[in-house]
Coordinates of C-alpha atoms and ligand atoms in Angstrom, one line a residue:
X1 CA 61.8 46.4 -48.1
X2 CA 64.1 46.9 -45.0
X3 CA 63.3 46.1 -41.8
X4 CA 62.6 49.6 -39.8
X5 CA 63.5 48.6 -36.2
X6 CA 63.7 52.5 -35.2
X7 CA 60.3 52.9 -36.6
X8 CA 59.1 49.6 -34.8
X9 CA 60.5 50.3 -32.0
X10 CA 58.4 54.2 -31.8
X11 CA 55.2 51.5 -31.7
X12 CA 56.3 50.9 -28.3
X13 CA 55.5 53.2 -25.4
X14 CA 57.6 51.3 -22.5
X15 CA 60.4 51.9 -24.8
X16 CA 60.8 55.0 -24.0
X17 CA 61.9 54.4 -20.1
X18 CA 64.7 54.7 -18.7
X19 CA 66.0 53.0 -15.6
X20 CA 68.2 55.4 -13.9
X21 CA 69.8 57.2 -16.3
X22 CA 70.3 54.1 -18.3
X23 CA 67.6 53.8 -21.8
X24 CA 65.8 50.2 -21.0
X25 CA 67.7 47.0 -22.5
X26 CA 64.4 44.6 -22.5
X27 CA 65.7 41.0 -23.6
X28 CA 63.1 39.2 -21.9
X29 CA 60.6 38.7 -24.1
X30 CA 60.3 35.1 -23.6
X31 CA 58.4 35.6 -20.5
X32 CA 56.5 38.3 -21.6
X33 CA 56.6 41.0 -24.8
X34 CA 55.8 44.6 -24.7
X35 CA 53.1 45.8 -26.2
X36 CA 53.0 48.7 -29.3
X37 CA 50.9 51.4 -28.9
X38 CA 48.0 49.9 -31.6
X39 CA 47.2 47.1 -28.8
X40 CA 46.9 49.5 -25.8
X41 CA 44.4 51.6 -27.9
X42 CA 42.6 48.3 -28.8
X43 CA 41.8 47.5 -25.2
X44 CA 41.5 51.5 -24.0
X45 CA 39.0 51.2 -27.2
X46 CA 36.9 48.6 -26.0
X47 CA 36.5 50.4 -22.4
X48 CA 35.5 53.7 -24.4
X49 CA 33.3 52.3 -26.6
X50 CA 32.2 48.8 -26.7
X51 CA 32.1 47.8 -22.6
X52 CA 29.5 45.3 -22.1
X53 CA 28.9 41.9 -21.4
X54 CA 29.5 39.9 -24.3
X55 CA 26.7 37.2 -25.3
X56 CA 24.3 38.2 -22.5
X57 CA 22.2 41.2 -23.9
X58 CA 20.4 42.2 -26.6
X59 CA 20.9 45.8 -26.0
X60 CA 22.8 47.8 -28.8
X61 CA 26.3 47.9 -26.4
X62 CA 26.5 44.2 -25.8
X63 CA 26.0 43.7 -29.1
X64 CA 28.9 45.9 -30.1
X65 CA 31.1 44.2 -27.9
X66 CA 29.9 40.2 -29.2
X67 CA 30.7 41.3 -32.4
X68 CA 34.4 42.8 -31.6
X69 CA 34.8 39.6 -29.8
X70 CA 33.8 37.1 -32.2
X71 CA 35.8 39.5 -34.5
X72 CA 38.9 38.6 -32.2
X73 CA 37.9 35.1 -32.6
X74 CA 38.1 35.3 -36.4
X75 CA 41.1 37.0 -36.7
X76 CA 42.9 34.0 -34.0
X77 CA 41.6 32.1 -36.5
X78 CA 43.3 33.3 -39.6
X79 CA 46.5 33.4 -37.6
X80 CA 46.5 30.2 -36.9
X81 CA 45.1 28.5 -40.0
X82 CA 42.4 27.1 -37.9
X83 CA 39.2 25.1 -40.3
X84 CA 36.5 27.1 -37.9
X85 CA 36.2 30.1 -35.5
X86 CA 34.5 27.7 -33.1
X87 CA 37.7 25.7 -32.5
X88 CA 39.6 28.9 -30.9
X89 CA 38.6 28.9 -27.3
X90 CA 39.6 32.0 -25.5
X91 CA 41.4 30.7 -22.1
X92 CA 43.2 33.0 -19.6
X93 CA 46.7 31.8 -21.0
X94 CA 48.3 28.8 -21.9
X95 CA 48.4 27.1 -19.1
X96 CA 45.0 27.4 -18.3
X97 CA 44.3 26.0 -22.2
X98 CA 46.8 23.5 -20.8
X99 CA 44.6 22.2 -18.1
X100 CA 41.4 22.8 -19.9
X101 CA 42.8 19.7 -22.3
X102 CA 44.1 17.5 -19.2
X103 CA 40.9 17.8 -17.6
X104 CA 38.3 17.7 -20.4
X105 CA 40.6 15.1 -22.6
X106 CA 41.8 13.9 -19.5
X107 CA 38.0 13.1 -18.2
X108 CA 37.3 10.7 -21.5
X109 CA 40.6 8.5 -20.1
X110 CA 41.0 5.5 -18.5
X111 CA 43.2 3.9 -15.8
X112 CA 46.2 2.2 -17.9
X113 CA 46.3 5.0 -20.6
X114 CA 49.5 6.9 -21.1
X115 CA 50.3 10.6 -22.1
X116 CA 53.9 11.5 -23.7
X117 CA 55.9 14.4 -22.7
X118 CA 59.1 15.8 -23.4
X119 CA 61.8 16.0 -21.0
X120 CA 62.5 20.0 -21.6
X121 CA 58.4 21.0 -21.7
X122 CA 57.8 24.2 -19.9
X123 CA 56.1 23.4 -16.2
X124 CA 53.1 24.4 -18.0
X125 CA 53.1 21.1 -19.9
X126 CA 53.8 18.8 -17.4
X127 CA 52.1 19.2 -13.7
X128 CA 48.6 19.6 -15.3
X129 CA 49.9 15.9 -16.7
X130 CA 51.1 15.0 -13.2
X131 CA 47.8 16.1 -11.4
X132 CA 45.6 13.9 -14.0
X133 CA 48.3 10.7 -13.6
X134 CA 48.0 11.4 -9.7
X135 CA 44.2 11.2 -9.8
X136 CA 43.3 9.0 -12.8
X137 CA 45.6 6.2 -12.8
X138 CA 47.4 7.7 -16.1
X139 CA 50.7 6.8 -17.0
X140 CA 53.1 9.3 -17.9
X141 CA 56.0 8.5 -21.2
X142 CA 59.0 10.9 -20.9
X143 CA 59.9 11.2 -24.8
X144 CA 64.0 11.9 -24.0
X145 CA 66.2 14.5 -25.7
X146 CA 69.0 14.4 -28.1
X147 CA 72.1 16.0 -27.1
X148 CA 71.4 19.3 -29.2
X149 CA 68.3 19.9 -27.3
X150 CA 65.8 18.0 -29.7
X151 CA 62.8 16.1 -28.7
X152 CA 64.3 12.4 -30.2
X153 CA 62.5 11.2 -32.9
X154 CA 63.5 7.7 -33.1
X155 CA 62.8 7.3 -28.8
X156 CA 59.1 8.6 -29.3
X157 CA 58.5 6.0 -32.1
X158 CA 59.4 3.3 -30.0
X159 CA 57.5 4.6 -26.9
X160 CA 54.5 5.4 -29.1
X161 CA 54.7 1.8 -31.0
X162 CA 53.7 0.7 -27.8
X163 CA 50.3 1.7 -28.6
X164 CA 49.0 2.8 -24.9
X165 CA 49.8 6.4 -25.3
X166 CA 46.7 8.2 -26.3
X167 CA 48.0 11.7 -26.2
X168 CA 51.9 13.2 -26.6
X169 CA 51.9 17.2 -25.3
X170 CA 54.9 19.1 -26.5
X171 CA 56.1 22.3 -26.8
X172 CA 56.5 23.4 -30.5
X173 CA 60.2 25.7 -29.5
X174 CA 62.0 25.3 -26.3
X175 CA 61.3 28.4 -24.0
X176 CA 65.6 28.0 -22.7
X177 CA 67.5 26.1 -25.5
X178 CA 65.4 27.7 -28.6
X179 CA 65.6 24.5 -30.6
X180 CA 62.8 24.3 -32.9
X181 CA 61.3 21.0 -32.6
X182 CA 60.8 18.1 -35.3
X183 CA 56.8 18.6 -34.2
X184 CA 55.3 17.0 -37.8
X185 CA 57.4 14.1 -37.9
X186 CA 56.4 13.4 -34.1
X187 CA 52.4 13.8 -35.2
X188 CA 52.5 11.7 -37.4
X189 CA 54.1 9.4 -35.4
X190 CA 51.2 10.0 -33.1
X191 CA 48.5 9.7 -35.3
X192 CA 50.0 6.8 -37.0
X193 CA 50.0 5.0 -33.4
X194 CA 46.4 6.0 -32.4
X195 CA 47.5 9.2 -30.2
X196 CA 46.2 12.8 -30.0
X197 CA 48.9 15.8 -30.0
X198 CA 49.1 19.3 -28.4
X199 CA 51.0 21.6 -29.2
X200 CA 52.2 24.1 -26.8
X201 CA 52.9 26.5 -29.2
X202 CA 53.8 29.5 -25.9
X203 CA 57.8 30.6 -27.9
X204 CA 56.4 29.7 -30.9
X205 CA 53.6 31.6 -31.5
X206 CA 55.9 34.8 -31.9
X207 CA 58.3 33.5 -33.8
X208 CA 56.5 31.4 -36.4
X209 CA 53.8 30.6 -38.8
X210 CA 51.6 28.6 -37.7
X211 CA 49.1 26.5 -39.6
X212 CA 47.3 24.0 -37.8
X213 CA 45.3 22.4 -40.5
X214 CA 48.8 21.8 -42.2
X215 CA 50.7 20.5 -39.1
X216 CA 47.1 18.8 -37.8
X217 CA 47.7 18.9 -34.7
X218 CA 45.0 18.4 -32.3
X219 CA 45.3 21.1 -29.7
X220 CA 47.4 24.0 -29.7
X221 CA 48.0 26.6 -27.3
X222 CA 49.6 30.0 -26.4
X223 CA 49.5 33.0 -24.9
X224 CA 48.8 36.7 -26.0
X225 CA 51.0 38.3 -23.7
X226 CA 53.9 36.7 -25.4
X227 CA 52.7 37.7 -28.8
X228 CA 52.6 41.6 -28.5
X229 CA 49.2 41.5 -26.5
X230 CA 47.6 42.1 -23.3
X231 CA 48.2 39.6 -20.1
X232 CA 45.1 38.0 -19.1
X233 CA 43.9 36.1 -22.0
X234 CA 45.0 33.2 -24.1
X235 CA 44.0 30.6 -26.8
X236 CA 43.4 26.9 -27.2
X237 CA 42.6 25.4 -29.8
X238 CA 41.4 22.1 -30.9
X239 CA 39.9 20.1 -33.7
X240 CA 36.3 20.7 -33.9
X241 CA 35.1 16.9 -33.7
X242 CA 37.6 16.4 -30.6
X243 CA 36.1 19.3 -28.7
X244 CA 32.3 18.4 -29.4
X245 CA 33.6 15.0 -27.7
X246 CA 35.1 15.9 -24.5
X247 CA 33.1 17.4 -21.7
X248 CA 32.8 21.4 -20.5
X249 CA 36.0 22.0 -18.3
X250 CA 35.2 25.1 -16.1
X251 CA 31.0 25.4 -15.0
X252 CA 29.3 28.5 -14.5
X253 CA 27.1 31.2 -17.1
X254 CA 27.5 31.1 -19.9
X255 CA 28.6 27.7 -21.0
X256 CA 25.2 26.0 -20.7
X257 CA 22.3 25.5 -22.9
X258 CA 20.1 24.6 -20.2
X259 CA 20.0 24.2 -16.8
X260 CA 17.2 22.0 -14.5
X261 CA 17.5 21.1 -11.1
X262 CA 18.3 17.8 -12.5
X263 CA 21.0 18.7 -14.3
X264 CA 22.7 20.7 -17.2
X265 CA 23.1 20.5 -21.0
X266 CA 26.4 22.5 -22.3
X267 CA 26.3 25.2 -24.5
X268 CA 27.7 24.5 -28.7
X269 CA 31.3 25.6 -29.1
X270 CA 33.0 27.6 -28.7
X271 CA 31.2 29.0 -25.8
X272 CA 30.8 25.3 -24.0
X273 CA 34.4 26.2 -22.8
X274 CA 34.2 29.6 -21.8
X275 CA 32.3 29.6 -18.5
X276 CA 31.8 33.3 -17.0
X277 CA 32.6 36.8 -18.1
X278 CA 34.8 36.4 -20.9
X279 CA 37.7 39.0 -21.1
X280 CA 36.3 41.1 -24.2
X281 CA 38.9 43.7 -24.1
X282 CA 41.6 41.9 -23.8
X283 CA 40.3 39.3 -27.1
X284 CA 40.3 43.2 -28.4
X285 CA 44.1 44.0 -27.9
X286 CA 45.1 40.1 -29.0
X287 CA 43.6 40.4 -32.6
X288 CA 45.0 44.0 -32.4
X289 CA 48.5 42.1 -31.5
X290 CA 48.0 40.0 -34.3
X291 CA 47.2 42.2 -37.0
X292 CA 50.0 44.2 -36.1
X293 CA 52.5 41.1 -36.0
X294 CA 51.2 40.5 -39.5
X295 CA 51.6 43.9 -40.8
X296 CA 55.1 44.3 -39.9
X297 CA 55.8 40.5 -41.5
X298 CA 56.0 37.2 -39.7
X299 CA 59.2 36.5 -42.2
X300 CA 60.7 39.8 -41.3
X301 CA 60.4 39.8 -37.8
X302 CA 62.1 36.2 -37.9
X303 CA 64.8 37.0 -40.3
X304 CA 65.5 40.4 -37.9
X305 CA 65.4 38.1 -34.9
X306 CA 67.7 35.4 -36.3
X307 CA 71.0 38.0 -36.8
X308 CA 70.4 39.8 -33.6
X309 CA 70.7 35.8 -32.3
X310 CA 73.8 35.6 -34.3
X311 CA 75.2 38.4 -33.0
X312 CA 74.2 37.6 -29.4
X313 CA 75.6 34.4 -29.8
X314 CA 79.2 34.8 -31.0
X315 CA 79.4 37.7 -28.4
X316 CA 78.2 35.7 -25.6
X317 CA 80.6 33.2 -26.3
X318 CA 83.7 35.2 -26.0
X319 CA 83.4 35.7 -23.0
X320 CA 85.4 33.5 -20.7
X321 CA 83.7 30.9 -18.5
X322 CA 80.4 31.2 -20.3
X323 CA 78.7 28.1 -21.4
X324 CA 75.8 28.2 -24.2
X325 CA 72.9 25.4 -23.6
X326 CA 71.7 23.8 -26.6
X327 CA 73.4 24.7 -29.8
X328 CA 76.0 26.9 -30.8
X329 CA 74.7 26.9 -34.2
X330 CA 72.7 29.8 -34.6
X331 CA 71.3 28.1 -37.4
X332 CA 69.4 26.0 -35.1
X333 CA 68.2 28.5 -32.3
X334 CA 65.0 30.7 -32.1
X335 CA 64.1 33.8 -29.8
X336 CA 66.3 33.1 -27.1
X337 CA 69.7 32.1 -25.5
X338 CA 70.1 30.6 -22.2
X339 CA 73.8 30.4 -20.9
X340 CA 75.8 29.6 -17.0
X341 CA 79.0 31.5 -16.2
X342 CA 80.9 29.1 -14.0
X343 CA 81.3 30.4 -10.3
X344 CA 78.4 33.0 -10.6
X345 CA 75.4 32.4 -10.0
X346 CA 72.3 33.9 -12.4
X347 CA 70.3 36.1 -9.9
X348 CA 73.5 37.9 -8.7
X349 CA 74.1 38.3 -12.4
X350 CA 70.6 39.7 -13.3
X351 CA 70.5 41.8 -10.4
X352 CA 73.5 43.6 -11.4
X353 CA 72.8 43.9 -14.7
X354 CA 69.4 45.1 -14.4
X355 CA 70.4 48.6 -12.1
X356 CA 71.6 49.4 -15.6
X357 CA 68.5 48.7 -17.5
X358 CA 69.2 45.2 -19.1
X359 CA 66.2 43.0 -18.6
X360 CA 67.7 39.3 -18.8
X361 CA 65.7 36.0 -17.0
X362 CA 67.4 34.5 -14.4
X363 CA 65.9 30.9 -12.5
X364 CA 65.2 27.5 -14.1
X365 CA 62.2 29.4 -16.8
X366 CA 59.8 26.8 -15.4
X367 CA 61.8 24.3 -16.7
X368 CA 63.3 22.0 -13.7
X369 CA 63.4 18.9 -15.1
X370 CA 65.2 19.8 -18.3
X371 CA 67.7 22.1 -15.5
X372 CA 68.1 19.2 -13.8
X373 CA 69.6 17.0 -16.5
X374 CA 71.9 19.8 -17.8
X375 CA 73.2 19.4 -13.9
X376 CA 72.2 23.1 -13.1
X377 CA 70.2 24.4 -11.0
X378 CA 69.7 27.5 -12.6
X379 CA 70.7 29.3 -16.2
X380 CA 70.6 33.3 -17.7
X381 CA 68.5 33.6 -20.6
X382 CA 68.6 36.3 -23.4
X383 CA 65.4 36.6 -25.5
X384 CA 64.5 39.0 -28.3
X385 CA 61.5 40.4 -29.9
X386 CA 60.8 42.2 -33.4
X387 CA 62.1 45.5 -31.5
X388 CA 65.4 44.9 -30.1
X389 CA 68.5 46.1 -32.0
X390 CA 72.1 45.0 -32.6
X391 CA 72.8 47.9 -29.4
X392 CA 70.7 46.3 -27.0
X393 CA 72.8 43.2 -27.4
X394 CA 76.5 45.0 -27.5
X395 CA 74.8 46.7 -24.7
X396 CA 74.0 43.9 -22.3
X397 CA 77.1 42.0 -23.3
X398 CA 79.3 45.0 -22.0
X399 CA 77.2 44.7 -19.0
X400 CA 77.4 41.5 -18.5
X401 CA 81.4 41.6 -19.1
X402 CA 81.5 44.8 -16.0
X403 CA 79.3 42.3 -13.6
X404 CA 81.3 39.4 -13.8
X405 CA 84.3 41.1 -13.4
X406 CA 83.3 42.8 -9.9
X407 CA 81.3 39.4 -8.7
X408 CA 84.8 37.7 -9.7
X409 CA 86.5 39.9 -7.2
Ligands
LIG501 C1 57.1 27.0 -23.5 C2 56.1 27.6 -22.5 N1 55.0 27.0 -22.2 C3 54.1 27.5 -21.4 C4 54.3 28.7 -20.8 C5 53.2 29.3 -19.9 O1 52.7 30.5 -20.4 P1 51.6 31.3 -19.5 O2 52.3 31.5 -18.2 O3 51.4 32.5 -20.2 O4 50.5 30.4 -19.3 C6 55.5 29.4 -21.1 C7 55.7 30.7 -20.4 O5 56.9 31.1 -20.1 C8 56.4 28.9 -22.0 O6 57.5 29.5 -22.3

């Protein structure tokens, strides 16, 4: 069957806009996807029908709305390959799952143990790192990258044969060079050396299947806004017997069993991690995100993606002065192309562009350290979703081509 991007792209409401008299050009989907119309419904749905407060009445409503949740739960599940709907833990995105880990995990540490991170993680994955080395006497590895914007292989076995590391956090695909990275060969590196991995799994997640029970890795995260679903919620999860191990993160209802003046006793998973209100109709529009990524094909979405990469790519880099980080191969990229343009700098260049409706990123994308050893300061970067087209890219090119010729001048 052929991919139907016109009729994919009618799923989208915000598609529809126009800035000026320009249609929207949205190629920042990186930092956050639109959403079709199935997802908005979901959440507009739960509001209509289903609003109560999940897990804490027996009333016929708050029933209705713990069953559409735990629903949401199973359906995380199934996209993820996960062993048990109790190891998805609804978070408010993945940086928050993030920092659930460092803290929880992070609480069953000692001084002198070490956590491994990769040079081009997303902020995401490295200050909830710093913050627990700052306070707990934790070392932190920095596993280095190979020239084509890899996490090295060969680096993390040495700094992992050391044996102290007792947890390497990485992201699964780089959120500014799009390199998918060589994440099973580095857990079982890991495991083979007595250390836990997490997976930030924020690019990934829209991009590719994911099985956790086949990769095993320990924790994974993302967020739903990047994955076609609402803002506001997100997922970790973790191994069932790792989680029953570490201690509660956040405190509050919910997330107890029991509570004395003396003390408390935490509730069973999942819910021993999700203190409070839980965002019900938001778990609604992520399973609703989901589905609908499954229905229109993981594999067809990717294969879609990959030649409107191919095409972004050879345009991008006939244009002069333009360099491409990471690889040129497109081969070897996923979702998104970052690039400088020598002598301009990338918010002039996104501020033009965007008076015509062409939605590029412009800043370091949370990435500072990795920006900093590419000696920039800042990069542009070109991301695409299951609903762009081969226009949106010959359109932003031309763009791009008229705004660098008048910030030239
Ligand atoms: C690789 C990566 N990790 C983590 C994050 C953080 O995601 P969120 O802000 O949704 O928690 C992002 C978002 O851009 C990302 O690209």
């Amino acid at each position: 069957m052929t991919y139907d991007v016109s009729s994919i792209r009618r799923q989208f409401p915000i598609l529809q806009k126009k800035i000026g008299n320009n249609p929207l050009c949205y190629l920042d989907s990186a930092a956050t996807s639109q959403k079709p119309q199935c997802v908005i419904d979901a959440v507009v749905d739960f509001y209509m029908t289903k609003n109560a407060n999940v897990n804490r009445g027996v009333h016929a409503l708050s029933e209705e709305a713990t069953v559409a949740h735990d629903a949401a739960r199973e359906t995380v599940r199934k996209f993820i390959g996960a062993k048990h709907a109790y190891e998805i833990i609804f978070t408010k995105n993945a940086t928050e799952a993030i920092n659930l880990v460092a803290r929880s995990f992070g609480d069953t540490l000692k001084s002198g143990d070490r956590i491994a991170l990769s040079i081009l993680e997303h902020h995401s994955n490295m200050v909830p790192w710093m913050q627990l080395a700052d306070t707990r006497g934790i070392g932190l590895d920095w596993l280095p990258m190979t020239d084509d914007g890899y996490i090295d292989v060969e680096a993390t076995d040495v700094i992992l044969k050391k044996g102290a590391t007792k947890l390497v956090a990485i992201s699964g695909l780089s959120n500014v060079l799009g390199t998918l990275q060589p994440i099973e060969k580095i857990i079982d590196i890991a495991h083979k050396n007595g250390a836990l991995v997490l997976i930030d799994a924020s690019q990934l997640a829209a991009h590719e299947v994911i099985d956790v029970q086949k990769l095993d890795c320990d924790f994974l995260a993302f967020s739903a806004h990047k994955t076609y679903g609402p803002t506001g919620i997100g997922v970790l999860f973790g191994k069932a017997e790792i989680l029953k191990k570490i201690p509660p993160f956040l405190g509050g209802g919910d997330m107890i069993q029991t509570v004395t003046t003396q003390g408390f006793t935490p509730a069973e998973l999942p819910r021993k991690f999700e203190a409070g209100t839980v965002a019900a109709a938001d778990a609604a529009g992520l399973a609703a995100a989901l589905n609908w990524m499954e229905a229109a094909g993981m594999k067809a979405i990717k294969q879609h993606e990959a030649s409107l990469i191919t095409h972004a790519l050879s345009s991008l880099q006939k244009i002069n002065g333009l360099q491409i980080l990471g690889p040129t191969d497109p081969k070897k990229r996923i979702g998104c192309i970052s690039f400088s343009i020598e002598g301009i700098h990338p918010h002039d260049l996104t501020d033009v562009i965007g008076k015509e409706g062409v939605c590029l990123r412009a800043g370091h994308h949370c990435t500072q350290p990795l920006h900093a050893l590419l000696q920039i300061p800042a990069s542009t970067r070109l991301s695409v979703a299951a609903y762009n087209t081969v226009e949106d890219i010959d359109w932003c090119i031309l763009s791009l081509q008229k705004a660098i010729s008048l910030l030239r001048k």
